[in-house]
Amino acid sequence: LQSGLLRAGAAELIRYLSTELNAPIVIYTASHRDWATKMVAAIEQIVGFPFVCQGGLLCADNCNVKMSGEMKVAATGEVKKFVNRTFDKSLNIVAETLRKEMDWVTVENMLMFDDVCPLAPWEGHRHIWTPAYRWTDMSGWQSGVLTDAVMKANAKSNPDSVESTLGYLENQNVLSDSDPELNAKFEACRSIIKHANPTLCSDDVLWPTVLDFLRCRSLDTSNEIRDLPSALRQHLGNLNRTTRTSLDTFLNGQKAGRNEELPAKGRASIAIEYHGEAPAVHLQVMHNGEVVIRAACEPGKRTEVLAYASLGKEHAGRYSCIAVDPWNPEGGETYGKSFTLAVK
């Protein structure tokens, strides 16, 4: 938490909400209660005081809530009804829990921050979408607690635990003991994350932006509280802007077509340009189906990945590229258009 897991400005915002606004703070997480309780205690130690209100820690046992309700579609006026539908979380559950101590709490005076909207449609207007925070704790593997040496020392005496640990590490995109190609991808991705971590922490402006907004806004009337989510969403508009993901391949400075031809002994430069939300990606460049280059690439920066000073027949064939999101290496791939190079 002290190294960067707690998002920049979070402690300052919590202190302002608790001491200046006297606002009840709830943490609503899909984590199990025993883990969440430890995490909240650690965060409260950094903030300097207990800030979660009485009954304000809602966990996995408060998720997957069955609800019935209806909402009016603004564009058409149609009323959609939902009967006994399951939603990830519920502000009504929060209200019912808090009203045991604070009878004034309602869904309409709540504000929920989450990087997805887990609520029923008729509660969604109280939700504020937050950009993903990509800072990553890198201390788990090769940290002195779990290392190659520890694994080898236990290989004969406790093989079942070693096998279970290896399965966990592969599932967490840390290490693949059985697939060298996959392990090379994991290592490259973790190297990118480690390089990006300091900037991801120091440059994140979500909570300072929210704090500045709240300090400048009156919350004295029910109308002002009612309108708070929409006003804050508008204020955070630039942070919430998404970027279409794309991956372009360039041959000698021009976007590569499906079929390209270059003369023997000529030169060739292949470059890749990525656009998307990831702060950096891991490029896998393939020639005839085999990975020949791995390289890091930042969004919007054209990166040369291959350069041939004198083309030969061995350079002909099919070229393709995949951009791997290091924070989601198994599922966060962007595929570029392949091209075939003929050398004449």
PDB file of N, CA, C and O in Angstrom, residues 1-56:
ATOM      1  N   LEU A   1       0.823  -1.205   0.000  1.00  0.00           N
ATOM      2  CA  LEU A   1       0.000   0.000   0.000  1.00  0.00           C
ATOM      3  C   LEU A   1       0.858   1.255   0.000  1.00  0.00           C
ATOM      4  O   LEU A   1       0.570   2.224  -0.702  1.00  0.00           O
ATOM      5  N   GLN A   2       1.927   1.245   0.762  1.00  0.00           N
ATOM      6  CA  GLN A   2       2.792   2.414   0.836  1.00  0.00           C
ATOM      7  C   GLN A   2       3.614   2.594  -0.440  1.00  0.00           C
ATOM      8  O   GLN A   2       4.082   3.693  -0.725  1.00  0.00           O
ATOM      9  N   SER A   3       3.776   1.519  -1.207  1.00  0.00           N
ATOM     10  CA  SER A   3       4.587   1.590  -2.426  1.00  0.00           C
ATOM     11  C   SER A   3       3.794   2.054  -3.633  1.00  0.00           C
ATOM     12  O   SER A   3       4.388   2.418  -4.644  1.00  0.00           O
ATOM     13  N   GLY A   4       2.469   2.014  -3.566  1.00  0.00           N
ATOM     14  CA  GLY A   4       1.701   2.451  -4.727  1.00  0.00           C
ATOM     15  C   GLY A   4       0.362   1.773  -4.918  1.00  0.00           C
ATOM     16  O   GLY A   4      -0.428   2.195  -5.757  1.00  0.00           O
ATOM     17  N   LEU A   5       0.075   0.705  -4.171  1.00  0.00           N
ATOM     18  CA  LEU A   5      -1.194   0.012  -4.350  1.00  0.00           C
ATOM     19  C   LEU A   5      -2.384   0.914  -4.015  1.00  0.00           C
ATOM     20  O   LEU A   5      -3.431   0.838  -4.652  1.00  0.00           O
ATOM     21  N   LEU A   6      -2.221   1.771  -2.994  1.00  0.00           N
ATOM     22  CA  LEU A   6      -3.261   2.746  -2.664  1.00  0.00           C
ATOM     23  C   LEU A   6      -3.141   3.909  -3.641  1.00  0.00           C
ATOM     24  O   LEU A   6      -2.112   4.578  -3.709  1.00  0.00           O
ATOM     25  N   ARG A   7      -4.175   4.143  -4.402  1.00  0.00           N
ATOM     26  CA  ARG A   7      -4.139   5.128  -5.474  1.00  0.00           C
ATOM     27  C   ARG A   7      -3.783   6.525  -4.942  1.00  0.00           C
ATOM     28  O   ARG A   7      -4.205   6.917  -3.849  1.00  0.00           O
ATOM     29  N   ALA A   8      -3.002   7.269  -5.720  1.00  0.00           N
ATOM     30  CA  ALA A   8      -2.557   8.605  -5.303  1.00  0.00           C
ATOM     31  C   ALA A   8      -3.760   9.477  -4.949  1.00  0.00           C
ATOM     32  O   ALA A   8      -4.738   9.539  -5.689  1.00  0.00           O
ATOM     33  N   GLY A   9      -3.675  10.157  -3.822  1.00  0.00           N
ATOM     34  CA  GLY A   9      -4.739  11.066  -3.399  1.00  0.00           C
ATOM     35  C   GLY A   9      -5.881  10.403  -2.668  1.00  0.00           C
ATOM     36  O   GLY A   9      -6.785  11.097  -2.169  1.00  0.00           O
ATOM     37  N   ALA A  10      -5.878   9.071  -2.574  1.00  0.00           N
ATOM     38  CA  ALA A  10      -6.988   8.373  -1.906  1.00  0.00           C
ATOM     39  C   ALA A  10      -7.065   8.752  -0.432  1.00  0.00           C
ATOM     40  O   ALA A  10      -8.152   9.020   0.099  1.00  0.00           O
ATOM     41  N   ALA A  11      -5.930   8.773   0.259  1.00  0.00           N
ATOM     42  CA  ALA A  11      -5.934   9.096   1.690  1.00  0.00           C
ATOM     43  C   ALA A  11      -6.443  10.512   1.937  1.00  0.00           C
ATOM     44  O   ALA A  11      -7.240  10.750   2.860  1.00  0.00           O
ATOM     45  N   GLU A  12      -6.017  11.459   1.092  1.00  0.00           N
ATOM     46  CA  GLU A  12      -6.459  12.851   1.245  1.00  0.00           C
ATOM     47  C   GLU A  12      -7.964  12.983   1.019  1.00  0.00           C
ATOM     48  O   GLU A  12      -8.657  13.704   1.743  1.00  0.00           O
ATOM     49  N   LEU A  13      -8.480  12.266   0.014  1.00  0.00           N
ATOM     50  CA  LEU A  13      -9.922  12.315  -0.250  1.00  0.00           C
ATOM     51  C   LEU A  13     -10.704  11.713   0.910  1.00  0.00           C
ATOM     52  O   LEU A  13     -11.726  12.268   1.339  1.00  0.00           O
ATOM     53  N   ILE A  14     -10.229  10.598   1.432  1.00  0.00           N
ATOM     54  CA  ILE A  14     -10.912   9.958   2.553  1.00  0.00           C
ATOM     55  C   ILE A  14     -10.946  10.888   3.766  1.00  0.00           C
ATOM     56  O   ILE A  14     -11.980  11.022   4.444  1.00  0.00           O
ATOM     57  N   ARG A  15      -9.825  11.534   4.045  1.00  0.00           N
ATOM     58  CA  ARG A  15      -9.777  12.458   5.188  1.00  0.00           C
ATOM     59  C   ARG A  15     -10.766  13.610   5.001  1.00  0.00           C
ATOM     60  O   ARG A  15     -11.440  14.018   5.950  1.00  0.00           O
ATOM     61  N   TYR A  16     -10.860  14.121   3.777  1.00  0.00           N
ATOM     62  CA  TYR A  16     -11.786  15.235   3.510  1.00  0.00           C
ATOM     63  C   TYR A  16     -13.236  14.776   3.673  1.00  0.00           C
ATOM     64  O   TYR A  16     -14.047  15.463   4.327  1.00  0.00           O
ATOM     65  N   LEU A  17     -13.573  13.622   3.106  1.00  0.00           N
ATOM     66  CA  LEU A  17     -14.949  13.120   3.208  1.00  0.00           C
ATOM     67  C   LEU A  17     -15.333  12.873   4.669  1.00  0.00           C
ATOM     68  O   LEU A  17     -16.459  13.182   5.090  1.00  0.00           O
ATOM     69  N   SER A  18     -14.414  12.324   5.434  1.00  0.00           N
ATOM     70  CA  SER A  18     -14.711  11.961   6.819  1.00  0.00           C
ATOM     71  C   SER A  18     -14.739  13.159   7.753  1.00  0.00           C
ATOM     72  O   SER A  18     -15.658  13.294   8.564  1.00  0.00           O
ATOM     73  N   THR A  19     -13.735  14.037   7.636  1.00  0.00           N
ATOM     74  CA  THR A  19     -13.587  15.109   8.626  1.00  0.00           C
ATOM     75  C   THR A  19     -14.256  16.414   8.220  1.00  0.00           C
ATOM     76  O   THR A  19     -14.754  17.146   9.081  1.00  0.00           O
ATOM     77  N   GLU A  20     -14.274  16.721   6.920  1.00  0.00           N
ATOM     78  CA  GLU A  20     -14.864  17.978   6.454  1.00  0.00           C
ATOM     79  C   GLU A  20     -16.346  17.823   6.116  1.00  0.00           C
ATOM     80  O   GLU A  20     -17.169  18.658   6.478  1.00  0.00           O
ATOM     81  N   LEU A  21     -16.686  16.758   5.417  1.00  0.00           N
ATOM     82  CA  LEU A  21     -18.084  16.560   5.005  1.00  0.00           C
ATOM     83  C   LEU A  21     -18.853  15.666   5.970  1.00  0.00           C
ATOM     84  O   LEU A  21     -20.080  15.584   5.887  1.00  0.00           O
ATOM     85  N   ASN A  22     -18.129  14.968   6.846  1.00  0.00           N
ATOM     86  CA  ASN A  22     -18.773  14.033   7.771  1.00  0.00           C
ATOM     87  C   ASN A  22     -19.621  13.015   7.002  1.00  0.00           C
ATOM     88  O   ASN A  22     -20.724  12.645   7.431  1.00  0.00           O
ATOM     89  N   ALA A  23     -19.110  12.562   5.868  1.00  0.00           N
ATOM     90  CA  ALA A  23     -19.851  11.633   5.011  1.00  0.00           C
ATOM     91  C   ALA A  23     -19.530  10.193   5.400  1.00  0.00           C
ATOM     92  O   ALA A  23     -18.359   9.834   5.546  1.00  0.00           O
ATOM     93  N   PRO A  24     -20.525   9.354   5.576  1.00  0.00           N
ATOM     94  CA  PRO A  24     -20.272   7.933   5.833  1.00  0.00           C
ATOM     95  C   PRO A  24     -19.593   7.299   4.613  1.00  0.00           C
ATOM     96  O   PRO A  24     -20.010   7.513   3.474  1.00  0.00           O
ATOM     97  N   ILE A  25     -18.547   6.535   4.852  1.00  0.00           N
ATOM     98  CA  ILE A  25     -17.808   5.873   3.775  1.00  0.00           C
ATOM     99  C   ILE A  25     -18.024   4.376   3.879  1.00  0.00           C
ATOM    100  O   ILE A  25     -17.874   3.778   4.944  1.00  0.00           O
ATOM    101  N   VAL A  26     -18.376   3.793   2.739  1.00  0.00           N
ATOM    102  CA  VAL A  26     -18.625   2.357   2.640  1.00  0.00           C
ATOM    103  C   VAL A  26     -17.617   1.763   1.662  1.00  0.00           C
ATOM    104  O   VAL A  26     -17.311   2.363   0.633  1.00  0.00           O
ATOM    105  N   ILE A  27     -17.099   0.597   1.979  1.00  0.00           N
ATOM    106  CA  ILE A  27     -16.326  -0.186   1.026  1.00  0.00           C
ATOM    107  C   ILE A  27     -17.157  -1.404   0.653  1.00  0.00           C
ATOM    108  O   ILE A  27     -17.556  -2.180   1.522  1.00  0.00           O
ATOM    109  N   TYR A  28     -17.413  -1.539  -0.646  1.00  0.00           N
ATOM    110  CA  TYR A  28     -18.256  -2.622  -1.170  1.00  0.00           C
ATOM    111  C   TYR A  28     -17.395  -3.405  -2.149  1.00  0.00           C
ATOM    112  O   TYR A  28     -17.060  -2.932  -3.230  1.00  0.00           O
ATOM    113  N   THR A  29     -17.022  -4.608  -1.762  1.00  0.00           N
ATOM    114  CA  THR A  29     -16.072  -5.388  -2.548  1.00  0.00           C
ATOM    115  C   THR A  29     -16.569  -6.815  -2.741  1.00  0.00           C
ATOM    116  O   THR A  29     -17.307  -7.345  -1.904  1.00  0.00           O
ATOM    117  N   ALA A  30     -16.148  -7.425  -3.842  1.00  0.00           N
ATOM    118  CA  ALA A  30     -16.476  -8.833  -4.081  1.00  0.00           C
ATOM    119  C   ALA A  30     -15.504  -9.765  -3.370  1.00  0.00           C
ATOM    120  O   ALA A  30     -15.631 -10.987  -3.460  1.00  0.00           O
ATOM    121  N   SER A  31     -14.525  -9.208  -2.652  1.00  0.00           N
ATOM    122  CA  SER A  31     -13.555 -10.030  -1.924  1.00  0.00           C
ATOM    123  C   SER A  31     -14.217 -10.685  -0.713  1.00  0.00           C
ATOM    124  O   SER A  31     -15.246 -10.227  -0.209  1.00  0.00           O
ATOM    125  N   HIS A  32     -13.585 -11.749  -0.242  1.00  0.00           N
ATOM    126  CA  HIS A  32     -14.087 -12.400   0.967  1.00  0.00           C
ATOM    127  C   HIS A  32     -13.823 -11.507   2.176  1.00  0.00           C
ATOM    128  O   HIS A  32     -12.879 -10.731   2.209  1.00  0.00           O
ATOM    129  N   ARG A  33     -14.656 -11.662   3.167  1.00  0.00           N
ATOM    130  CA  ARG A  33     -14.646 -10.730   4.296  1.00  0.00           C
ATOM    131  C   ARG A  33     -13.336 -10.764   5.085  1.00  0.00           C
ATOM    132  O   ARG A  33     -12.857  -9.719   5.535  1.00  0.00           O
ATOM    133  N   ASP A  34     -12.752 -11.943   5.263  1.00  0.00           N
ATOM    134  CA  ASP A  34     -11.529 -11.999   6.065  1.00  0.00           C
ATOM    135  C   ASP A  34     -10.399 -11.224   5.388  1.00  0.00           C
ATOM    136  O   ASP A  34      -9.651 -10.487   6.044  1.00  0.00           O
ATOM    137  N   TRP A  35     -10.287 -11.356   4.059  1.00  0.00           N
ATOM    138  CA  TRP A  35      -9.262 -10.612   3.315  1.00  0.00           C
ATOM    139  C   TRP A  35      -9.574  -9.117   3.333  1.00  0.00           C
ATOM    140  O   TRP A  35      -8.696  -8.289   3.569  1.00  0.00           O
ATOM    141  N   ALA A  36     -10.839  -8.765   3.056  1.00  0.00           N
ATOM    142  CA  ALA A  36     -11.219  -7.350   2.998  1.00  0.00           C
ATOM    143  C   ALA A  36     -10.994  -6.660   4.337  1.00  0.00           C
ATOM    144  O   ALA A  36     -10.556  -5.504   4.390  1.00  0.00           O
ATOM    145  N   THR A  37     -11.270  -7.355   5.437  1.00  0.00           N
ATOM    146  CA  THR A  37     -11.081  -6.772   6.758  1.00  0.00           C
ATOM    147  C   THR A  37      -9.616  -6.407   7.001  1.00  0.00           C
ATOM    148  O   THR A  37      -9.302  -5.333   7.527  1.00  0.00           O
ATOM    149  N   LYS A  38      -8.714  -7.291   6.574  1.00  0.00           N
ATOM    150  CA  LYS A  38      -7.282  -7.014   6.733  1.00  0.00           C
ATOM    151  C   LYS A  38      -6.858  -5.834   5.859  1.00  0.00           C
ATOM    152  O   LYS A  38      -6.062  -4.990   6.281  1.00  0.00           O
ATOM    153  N   MET A  39      -7.365  -5.788   4.628  1.00  0.00           N
ATOM    154  CA  MET A  39      -7.001  -4.703   3.726  1.00  0.00           C
ATOM    155  C   MET A  39      -7.505  -3.361   4.244  1.00  0.00           C
ATOM    156  O   MET A  39      -6.795  -2.352   4.206  1.00  0.00           O
ATOM    157  N   VAL A  40      -8.730  -3.323   4.722  1.00  0.00           N
ATOM    158  CA  VAL A  40      -9.292  -2.078   5.251  1.00  0.00           C
ATOM    159  C   VAL A  40      -8.485  -1.608   6.464  1.00  0.00           C
ATOM    160  O   VAL A  40      -8.194  -0.418   6.613  1.00  0.00           O
ATOM    161  N   ALA A  41      -8.103  -2.547   7.318  1.00  0.00           N
ATOM    162  CA  ALA A  41      -7.310  -2.181   8.500  1.00  0.00           C
ATOM    163  C   ALA A  41      -5.980  -1.565   8.075  1.00  0.00           C
ATOM    164  O   ALA A  41      -5.513  -0.587   8.689  1.00  0.00           O
ATOM    165  N   ALA A  42      -5.370  -2.101   7.030  1.00  0.00           N
ATOM    166  CA  ALA A  42      -4.099  -1.557   6.542  1.00  0.00           C
ATOM    167  C   ALA A  42      -4.291  -0.171   5.937  1.00  0.00           C
ATOM    168  O   ALA A  42      -3.477   0.744   6.163  1.00  0.00           O
ATOM    169  N   ILE A  43      -5.360   0.006   5.176  1.00  0.00           N
ATOM    170  CA  ILE A  43      -5.636   1.326   4.582  1.00  0.00           C
ATOM    171  C   ILE A  43      -5.919   2.345   5.674  1.00  0.00           C
ATOM    172  O   ILE A  43      -5.442   3.490   5.620  1.00  0.00           O
ATOM    173  N   GLU A  44      -6.675   1.955   6.677  1.00  0.00           N
ATOM    174  CA  GLU A  44      -6.980   2.874   7.787  1.00  0.00           C
ATOM    175  C   GLU A  44      -5.723   3.260   8.542  1.00  0.00           C
ATOM    176  O   GLU A  44      -5.610   4.388   9.040  1.00  0.00           O
ATOM    177  N   GLN A  45      -4.746   2.373   8.599  1.00  0.00           N
ATOM    178  CA  GLN A  45      -3.481   2.708   9.248  1.00  0.00           C
ATOM    179  C   GLN A  45      -2.763   3.819   8.475  1.00  0.00           C
ATOM    180  O   GLN A  45      -2.178   4.731   9.068  1.00  0.00           O
ATOM    181  N   ILE A  46      -2.838   3.751   7.127  1.00  0.00           N
ATOM    182  CA  ILE A  46      -2.199   4.781   6.310  1.00  0.00           C
ATOM    183  C   ILE A  46      -2.975   6.098   6.396  1.00  0.00           C
ATOM    184  O   ILE A  46      -2.384   7.183   6.513  1.00  0.00           O
ATOM    185  N   VAL A  47      -4.296   6.020   6.378  1.00  0.00           N
ATOM    186  CA  VAL A  47      -5.113   7.235   6.453  1.00  0.00           C
ATOM    187  C   VAL A  47      -4.950   7.915   7.804  1.00  0.00           C
ATOM    188  O   VAL A  47      -4.956   9.147   7.898  1.00  0.00           O
ATOM    189  N   GLY A  48      -4.813   7.110   8.847  1.00  0.00           N
ATOM    190  CA  GLY A  48      -4.569   7.679  10.165  1.00  0.00           C
ATOM    191  C   GLY A  48      -5.696   7.489  11.160  1.00  0.00           C
ATOM    192  O   GLY A  48      -5.528   7.819  12.336  1.00  0.00           O
ATOM    193  N   PHE A  49      -6.817   6.956  10.713  1.00  0.00           N
ATOM    194  CA  PHE A  49      -7.942   6.722  11.621  1.00  0.00           C
ATOM    195  C   PHE A  49      -8.937   5.781  10.938  1.00  0.00           C
ATOM    196  O   PHE A  49      -8.948   5.655   9.709  1.00  0.00           O
ATOM    197  N   PRO A  50      -9.804   5.112  11.711  1.00  0.00           N
ATOM    198  CA  PRO A  50     -10.837   4.266  11.106  1.00  0.00           C
ATOM    199  C   PRO A  50     -11.858   5.144  10.386  1.00  0.00           C
ATOM    200  O   PRO A  50     -12.421   6.057  10.983  1.00  0.00           O
ATOM    201  N   PHE A  51     -12.084   4.890   9.117  1.00  0.00           N
ATOM    202  CA  PHE A  51     -12.981   5.741   8.333  1.00  0.00           C
ATOM    203  C   PHE A  51     -14.204   5.008   7.797  1.00  0.00           C
ATOM    204  O   PHE A  51     -15.159   5.649   7.353  1.00  0.00           O
ATOM    205  N   VAL A  52     -14.203   3.692   7.810  1.00  0.00           N
ATOM    206  CA  VAL A  52     -15.372   2.953   7.331  1.00  0.00           C
ATOM    207  C   VAL A  52     -16.467   3.033   8.390  1.00  0.00           C
ATOM    208  O   VAL A  52     -16.237   2.726   9.564  1.00  0.00           O
ATOM    209  N   CYS A  53     -17.653   3.455   7.982  1.00  0.00           N
ATOM    210  CA  CYS A  53     -18.734   3.663   8.949  1.00  0.00           C
ATOM    211  C   CYS A  53     -19.231   2.334   9.505  1.00  0.00           C
ATOM    212  O   CYS A  53     -18.937   1.256   8.973  1.00  0.00           O
ATOM    213  N   GLN A  54     -19.989   2.414  10.571  1.00  0.00           N
ATOM    214  CA  GLN A  54     -20.521   1.227  11.225  1.00  0.00           C
ATOM    215  C   GLN A  54     -21.330   0.395  10.230  1.00  0.00           C
ATOM    216  O   GLN A  54     -22.287   0.877   9.638  1.00  0.00           O
ATOM    217  N   GLY A  55     -20.928  -0.860  10.055  1.00  0.00           N
ATOM    218  CA  GLY A  55     -21.620  -1.734   9.103  1.00  0.00           C
ATOM    219  C   GLY A  55     -21.279  -1.449   7.659  1.00  0.00           C
ATOM    220  O   GLY A  55     -21.924  -1.988   6.756  1.00  0.00           O
ATOM    221  N   GLY A  56     -20.242  -0.631   7.424  1.00  0.00           N
ATOM    222  CA  GLY A  56     -19.959  -0.156   6.072  1.00  0.00           C
ATOM    223  C   GLY A  56     -18.970  -0.977   5.279  1.00  0.00           C
ATOM    224  O   GLY A  56     -18.469  -0.499   4.259  1.00  0.00           O
TER     225      GLY A  56
END
